Short mmCIF file of C-alpha atoms in Angstrom, two decimals:
data_model
loop_
_atom_site.label_atom_id
_atom_site.label_comp_id
_atom_site.label_asym_id
_atom_site.label_seq_id
_atom_site.Cartn_x
_atom_site.Cartn_y
_atom_site.Cartn_z
CA MET A 36 -3.46 17.52 -10.47
CA THR A 37 -0.10 17.23 -8.77
CA ASP A 38 2.36 14.86 -10.44
CA TYR A 39 4.04 13.65 -7.25
CA LYS A 40 3.27 13.55 -3.54
CA VAL A 41 5.75 12.65 -0.83
CA ILE A 42 6.11 12.75 2.92
CA PHE A 43 9.59 12.80 4.46
CA HIS A 44 9.97 11.40 7.98
CA ILE A 45 12.64 12.68 10.36
CA ASP A 46 13.13 11.70 14.00
CA GLU A 47 16.81 12.53 14.57
CA LEU A 48 18.19 16.06 14.81
CA VAL A 49 21.39 15.03 13.04
CA LYS A 50 19.43 14.17 9.88
CA TRP A 51 18.03 17.66 9.20
CA ASN A 52 20.79 18.76 6.83
CA LEU A 53 20.31 15.60 4.81
CA VAL A 54 16.52 15.98 4.70
CA LEU A 55 16.70 19.63 3.62
CA ALA A 56 19.26 18.77 0.92
CA ASN A 57 17.04 15.91 -0.30
CA VAL A 58 14.00 18.17 -0.52
CA THR A 59 15.96 20.95 -2.26
CA ASN A 60 17.29 18.53 -4.89
CA LEU A 61 13.83 17.08 -5.32
CA LEU A 62 12.18 20.45 -6.02
CA GLU A 63 14.90 21.30 -8.54
CA GLY A 64 14.57 17.93 -10.27
CA VAL A 65 10.81 18.25 -10.58
CA SER A 66 10.93 21.85 -11.84
CA VAL A 67 13.40 20.90 -14.58
CA SER A 68 10.72 18.69 -16.13
CA ASN A 69 7.91 21.21 -15.52
CA GLU A 70 6.21 18.79 -13.17
CA THR A 71 4.57 19.54 -9.83
CA ILE A 72 4.97 18.01 -6.40
CA GLU A 73 3.51 18.22 -2.91
CA VAL A 74 6.13 17.80 -0.21
CA GLU A 75 5.51 17.37 3.50
CA VAL A 76 8.19 16.94 6.15
CA LEU A 77 6.96 15.23 9.32
CA ALA A 78 9.18 15.59 12.37
CA ASN A 79 8.70 13.59 15.55
CA SER A 80 10.82 12.57 18.54
CA GLU A 81 13.85 14.84 19.09
CA ALA A 82 13.70 16.18 15.50
CA VAL A 83 10.95 18.64 16.53
CA GLU A 84 13.58 20.67 18.43
CA TYR A 85 14.71 21.99 15.05
CA TYR A 86 11.44 23.92 14.70
CA ARG A 87 12.23 26.11 17.70
CA ASN A 88 11.95 29.81 16.90
CA ASN A 89 15.35 31.11 17.90
CA LYS A 90 18.38 32.73 16.28
CA ASP A 91 19.53 29.44 14.75
CA ILE A 92 16.67 29.02 12.29
CA ASN A 93 18.02 27.44 9.13
CA ILE A 94 17.43 29.77 6.19
CA LYS A 95 16.94 26.68 3.98
CA LEU A 96 13.93 25.70 6.06
CA VAL A 97 12.36 29.12 5.55
CA ASP A 98 13.20 29.08 1.86
CA LEU A 99 11.68 25.63 1.30
CA ASN A 100 8.52 26.70 3.11
CA LYS A 101 8.24 29.70 0.75
CA LYS A 102 8.49 27.21 -2.11
CA GLY A 103 5.47 25.33 -0.75
CA VAL A 104 7.01 22.63 1.41
CA LYS A 105 4.83 21.90 4.45
CA PHE A 106 6.65 21.34 7.75
CA ILE A 107 4.79 19.38 10.42
CA ALA A 108 5.45 18.60 14.07
CA CYS A 109 4.07 15.75 16.18
CA ASN A 110 2.33 17.22 19.22
CA ASN A 111 3.22 14.28 21.45
CA SER A 112 6.87 14.95 20.65
CA LEU A 113 6.48 18.69 21.28
CA LYS A 114 5.12 17.91 24.75
CA GLY A 115 7.99 15.50 25.36
CA TYR A 116 10.51 18.23 24.58
CA ASN A 117 8.56 20.90 26.44
CA LEU A 118 7.84 22.94 23.32
CA LYS A 119 4.69 25.06 23.09
CA PRO A 120 3.20 26.18 19.78
CA TYR A 121 4.39 29.75 20.46
CA ASN A 122 7.97 28.43 20.76
CA LEU A 123 7.91 27.30 17.14
CA ILE A 124 8.65 29.00 13.84
CA ASP A 125 5.32 30.45 12.74
CA PHE A 126 4.75 28.28 9.66
CA ILE A 127 5.04 24.92 11.45
CA ASN A 128 1.88 22.81 11.37
CA ILE A 129 1.05 20.63 14.34
CA VAL A 130 -0.65 17.22 14.23
CA PRO A 131 -1.69 15.29 17.35
CA VAL A 132 0.19 12.07 16.49
CA GLY A 133 3.05 12.15 14.00
CA VAL A 134 3.00 8.50 13.00
CA LEU A 135 -0.73 8.65 12.32
CA GLU A 136 -0.05 11.48 9.86
CA LEU A 137 2.50 9.22 8.12
CA ILE A 138 -0.14 6.51 7.77
CA LYS A 139 -2.86 8.85 6.53
CA LYS A 140 -0.62 10.38 3.88
CA GLN A 141 0.55 7.00 2.57
CA ARG A 142 -3.09 5.97 2.29
CA GLU A 143 -3.68 9.13 0.23
CA GLY A 144 -0.97 8.03 -2.21
CA TYR A 145 1.99 9.91 -0.79
CA ALA A 146 5.33 8.16 -1.13
CA TYR A 147 7.24 7.71 2.14
CA ILE A 148 10.93 8.54 2.45
CA LYS A 149 13.04 8.20 5.60
CA PRO A 150 16.47 9.77 5.05
CA MET B 45 -13.19 -2.89 8.22
CA THR B 46 -10.10 -1.52 9.90
CA ASP B 47 -9.50 2.19 9.38
CA TYR B 48 -5.71 2.02 9.34
CA LYS B 49 -3.02 -0.60 8.78
CA VAL B 50 0.66 -0.10 9.44
CA ILE B 51 3.85 -2.10 9.69
CA PHE B 52 6.77 -0.71 11.72
CA HIS B 53 10.26 -1.85 10.76
CA ILE B 54 13.07 -2.06 13.30
CA ASP B 55 16.59 -3.39 12.74
CA GLU B 56 18.55 -1.66 15.53
CA LEU B 57 18.26 -2.56 19.22
CA VAL B 58 18.69 1.07 20.23
CA LYS B 59 15.46 2.02 18.43
CA TRP B 60 13.10 -0.16 20.50
CA ASN B 61 12.13 2.53 23.01
CA LEU B 62 11.29 4.89 20.16
CA VAL B 63 9.26 2.26 18.30
CA LEU B 64 7.28 1.27 21.40
CA ALA B 65 6.59 4.95 22.20
CA ASN B 66 5.47 5.54 18.58
CA VAL B 67 3.08 2.59 18.70
CA THR B 68 1.71 3.59 22.12
CA ASN B 69 1.00 7.14 20.92
CA LEU B 70 -0.54 5.79 17.75
CA LEU B 71 -3.00 3.51 19.57
CA GLU B 72 -4.02 6.38 21.85
CA GLY B 73 -4.49 8.75 18.91
CA VAL B 74 -6.66 6.29 17.03
CA SER B 75 -8.80 5.40 20.06
CA VAL B 76 -9.54 9.10 20.70
CA SER B 77 -11.36 9.26 17.37
CA ASN B 78 -13.03 5.85 17.81
CA GLU B 79 -11.15 4.49 14.83
CA THR B 80 -9.47 1.10 14.48
CA ILE B 81 -5.99 0.10 13.42
CA GLU B 82 -3.91 -3.01 12.73
CA VAL B 83 -0.32 -2.64 13.88
CA GLU B 84 2.53 -5.01 13.13
CA VAL B 85 6.10 -4.57 14.29
CA LEU B 86 8.66 -6.43 12.16
CA ALA B 87 12.09 -6.89 13.67
CA ASN B 88 15.09 -8.12 11.74
CA SER B 89 18.88 -7.96 12.10
CA GLU B 90 20.04 -7.36 15.69
CA ALA B 91 16.61 -6.01 16.73
CA VAL B 92 15.33 -9.58 17.16
CA GLU B 93 17.48 -9.90 20.31
CA TYR B 94 14.83 -7.80 22.07
CA TYR B 95 12.35 -10.67 21.78
CA ARG B 96 14.46 -12.93 24.00
CA ASN B 97 12.45 -14.39 26.87
CA ASN B 98 14.50 -13.33 29.89
CA LYS B 99 14.10 -11.15 32.96
CA ASP B 100 14.49 -7.94 30.93
CA ILE B 101 11.25 -8.21 28.97
CA ASN B 102 9.85 -4.73 28.49
CA ILE B 103 6.41 -4.50 30.09
CA LYS B 104 5.37 -2.08 27.29
CA LEU B 105 5.95 -4.84 24.74
CA VAL B 106 3.66 -7.19 26.67
CA ASP B 107 1.08 -4.47 27.16
CA LEU B 108 1.02 -3.53 23.46
CA ASN B 109 0.62 -7.18 22.50
CA LYS B 110 -2.40 -7.41 24.82
CA LYS B 111 -3.81 -4.42 22.96
CA GLY B 112 -3.56 -6.30 19.67
CA VAL B 113 -0.16 -5.27 18.32
CA LYS B 114 1.49 -8.15 16.45
CA PHE B 115 5.24 -8.59 16.99
CA ILE B 116 7.15 -10.46 14.30
CA ALA B 117 10.70 -11.78 14.01
CA CYS B 118 12.68 -12.58 10.86
CA ASN B 119 13.83 -16.20 11.04
CA ASN B 120 17.04 -15.53 9.12
CA SER B 121 17.93 -12.96 11.76
CA LEU B 122 17.03 -15.34 14.59
CA LYS B 123 19.45 -17.89 13.14
CA GLY B 124 22.11 -15.19 12.81
CA TYR B 125 21.79 -14.37 16.50
CA ASN B 126 21.51 -18.01 17.56
CA LEU B 127 17.96 -17.63 18.84
CA LYS B 128 15.57 -20.58 18.76
CA PRO B 129 11.78 -20.17 18.86
CA TYR B 130 11.75 -21.47 22.46
CA ASN B 131 14.14 -18.63 23.43
CA LEU B 132 11.54 -16.04 22.51
CA ILE B 133 8.66 -14.42 24.36
CA ASP B 134 5.68 -16.66 23.66
CA PHE B 135 3.61 -14.22 21.57
CA ILE B 136 6.30 -13.50 18.97
CA ASN B 137 5.41 -14.56 15.42
CA ILE B 138 8.14 -15.81 13.13
CA VAL B 139 8.35 -15.27 9.38
CA PRO B 140 11.02 -16.86 7.17
CA VAL B 141 12.27 -13.60 5.61
CA GLY B 142 11.58 -10.28 7.34
CA VAL B 143 11.95 -8.00 4.33
CA LEU B 144 9.56 -10.18 2.33
CA GLU B 145 6.95 -9.62 5.06
CA LEU B 146 7.51 -5.85 4.69
CA ILE B 147 6.84 -6.12 0.95
CA LYS B 148 3.75 -8.31 1.31
CA LYS B 149 2.18 -6.00 3.88
CA GLN B 150 2.78 -2.87 1.80
CA ARG B 151 1.16 -4.65 -1.14
CA GLU B 152 -1.85 -5.32 1.13
CA GLY B 153 -2.16 -1.60 1.82
CA TYR B 154 -0.21 -1.32 5.04
CA ALA B 155 1.70 1.92 5.52
CA TYR B 156 5.42 1.48 6.23
CA ILE B 157 7.17 3.36 9.02
CA LYS B 158 10.84 3.07 9.93
CA PRO B 159 11.53 4.94 13.20
CA MET C 63 4.05 -10.62 -14.25
CA THR C 64 6.43 -10.19 -11.36
CA ASP C 65 5.08 -11.25 -7.97
CA TYR C 66 6.93 -8.62 -5.93
CA LYS C 67 8.61 -5.27 -6.55
CA VAL C 68 10.76 -3.44 -4.02
CA ILE C 69 13.15 -0.53 -3.82
CA PHE C 70 15.75 -0.45 -1.03
CA HIS C 71 17.02 2.98 0.06
CA ILE C 72 20.50 3.46 1.46
CA ASP C 73 22.18 6.75 2.40
CA GLU C 74 24.83 5.61 4.90
CA LEU C 75 27.99 3.69 3.97
CA VAL C 76 27.81 1.66 7.18
CA LYS C 77 24.50 0.13 6.11
CA TRP C 78 25.75 -1.61 2.97
CA ASN C 79 26.44 -5.00 4.59
CA LEU C 80 22.95 -4.99 6.06
CA VAL C 81 21.32 -4.02 2.76
CA LEU C 82 23.20 -6.67 0.79
CA ALA C 83 22.31 -9.31 3.40
CA ASN C 84 18.65 -8.24 3.27
CA VAL C 85 18.57 -8.50 -0.52
CA THR C 86 20.35 -11.87 -0.51
CA ASN C 87 17.88 -13.33 2.00
CA LEU C 88 15.00 -11.86 0.04
CA LEU C 89 16.04 -13.48 -3.26
CA GLU C 90 16.48 -16.82 -1.52
CA GLY C 91 13.08 -16.54 0.19
CA VAL C 92 11.32 -15.73 -3.06
CA SER C 93 13.04 -18.49 -5.05
CA VAL C 94 12.01 -21.10 -2.46
CA SER C 95 8.36 -20.45 -3.32
CA ASN C 96 9.04 -20.22 -7.09
CA GLU C 97 7.97 -16.58 -7.10
CA THR C 98 9.60 -13.67 -8.90
CA ILE C 99 10.74 -10.28 -7.71
CA GLU C 100 12.19 -7.04 -9.07
CA VAL C 101 14.71 -5.49 -6.70
CA GLU C 102 16.26 -2.04 -7.00
CA VAL C 103 18.78 -0.55 -4.60
CA LEU C 104 18.88 3.25 -4.64
CA ALA C 105 21.93 4.87 -3.07
CA ASN C 106 22.21 8.56 -2.33
CA SER C 107 24.26 10.80 -0.04
CA GLU C 108 27.55 9.18 1.10
CA ALA C 109 26.29 5.68 0.23
CA VAL C 110 27.19 6.26 -3.45
CA GLU C 111 30.89 6.00 -2.50
CA TYR C 112 30.36 2.23 -2.31
CA TYR C 113 29.88 2.11 -6.09
CA ARG C 114 33.44 3.26 -6.75
CA ASN C 115 35.27 0.96 -9.13
CA ASN C 116 38.37 0.05 -7.12
CA LYS C 117 39.97 -3.03 -5.61
CA ASP C 118 37.45 -3.10 -2.74
CA ILE C 119 34.38 -3.98 -4.79
CA ASN C 120 32.18 -6.28 -2.73
CA ILE C 121 31.74 -9.58 -4.53
CA LYS C 122 28.20 -9.78 -3.12
CA LEU C 123 27.29 -6.62 -5.02
CA VAL C 124 28.52 -8.15 -8.28
CA ASP C 125 26.79 -11.43 -7.53
CA LEU C 126 23.45 -9.76 -6.76
CA ASN C 127 23.68 -7.75 -9.98
CA LYS C 128 24.18 -11.00 -11.92
CA LYS C 129 21.00 -12.25 -10.25
CA GLY C 130 19.08 -9.28 -11.62
CA VAL C 131 19.27 -6.72 -8.81
CA LYS C 132 19.49 -3.18 -10.20
CA PHE C 133 21.88 -0.81 -8.42
CA ILE C 134 21.22 2.91 -8.83
CA ALA C 135 23.12 6.06 -7.88
CA CYS C 136 21.76 9.57 -7.35
CA ASN C 137 23.65 11.94 -9.64
CA ASN C 138 23.42 14.88 -7.23
CA SER C 139 25.15 12.71 -4.66
CA LEU C 140 27.80 11.58 -7.15
CA LYS C 141 28.62 15.24 -7.83
CA GLY C 142 28.75 15.93 -4.10
CA TYR C 143 31.32 13.19 -3.64
CA ASN C 144 33.23 14.08 -6.80
CA LEU C 145 32.43 10.81 -8.55
CA LYS C 146 32.18 10.65 -12.34
CA PRO C 147 30.33 7.89 -14.17
CA TYR C 148 33.65 6.38 -15.29
CA ASN C 149 34.67 6.08 -11.60
CA LEU C 150 31.82 3.66 -10.97
CA ILE C 151 31.42 -0.08 -11.30
CA ASP C 152 30.15 -0.59 -14.84
CA PHE C 153 26.66 -1.90 -14.02
CA ILE C 154 25.60 1.05 -11.84
CA ASN C 155 22.64 3.02 -13.19
CA ILE C 156 22.49 6.78 -12.63
CA VAL C 157 19.35 8.84 -12.02
CA PRO C 158 19.36 12.65 -11.77
CA VAL C 159 17.63 12.83 -8.37
CA GLY C 160 17.64 9.82 -6.07
CA VAL C 161 14.61 10.74 -3.96
CA LEU C 162 12.54 11.34 -7.10
CA GLU C 163 13.32 7.76 -8.15
CA LEU C 164 12.05 6.57 -4.75
CA ILE C 165 8.79 8.42 -5.32
CA LYS C 166 8.31 7.21 -8.90
CA LYS C 167 8.89 3.58 -7.93
CA GLN C 168 6.47 3.70 -5.00
CA ARG C 169 3.87 5.15 -7.37
CA GLU C 170 4.50 2.17 -9.65
CA GLY C 171 3.68 -0.19 -6.79
CA TYR C 172 7.16 -0.90 -5.48
CA ALA C 173 7.41 -1.43 -1.74
CA TYR C 174 9.91 0.83 0.04
CA ILE C 175 12.40 -0.52 2.55
CA LYS C 176 15.01 1.52 4.43
CA PRO C 177 17.38 -0.80 6.31
#
């Protein structure tokens, strides 16, 4: 069984560096104590723009995904910013309603963090 | 029994459009799957100004209230912004301390979302 | 047994006045009803700068600590801002990873509030 479960919520583009730093520090902190964690990052509103598959993809995002972090986009927000699934980095998961995902995960025992 | 319960927290005036869009999308997403949800929106700090009963009332606020969304104001914040109960839109609920309401609801199993 | 448990999260310096006002109102609200509460304030990112032991220490911070509020700093953030433990106000607690503390406390039943 996983020791910790957390969902990070981001809805502002300017917060991505902070969120990725938070998640990086978290994975390091948990590995030091040989514990395990499930981390999801749920982006809605303008924050979904960061998932666009272009030349500016943050290598930290890719690296965290390789380490098991799940990155999720709200489909309502994608529509609002005119993003199609094929415009996104290939490992991005899409949920119909971002805030509903936040509720479901908290009900499953995930902690909620909004950097 | 209700399928989902959530309390949204808002303390900045500039976030109201985002919060109302989040709640609107949430209600639509839940109705699609024939599920039910209880939604509360707790405003404190400057965000309570949005509840003022004047000509600028957002029709989305009224519409969401008709759909069952409960809008709440922190009384400490109302005092801080010189708002009396009779200055507010008539369906606004008032609690003495906004953050205490956030704690109580989370203890009752409500998810917490801060857009 | 304590009636309420809450952890406040702050990662922006500009939010300190709001957080301290929230906590002050919360303690007053709880004391009115003769209830008890455990309050922690977890600062990470730039917000840890506020814990610096200099002439600008906010008297409200000291006062809230005397009333039992626990103030915590993320050690990764302290390093990032070149702060050593001896640079901090003496009652500040340090945890290795701030966001991990937020997860642990929520798992222990603490409500989470991000002003």
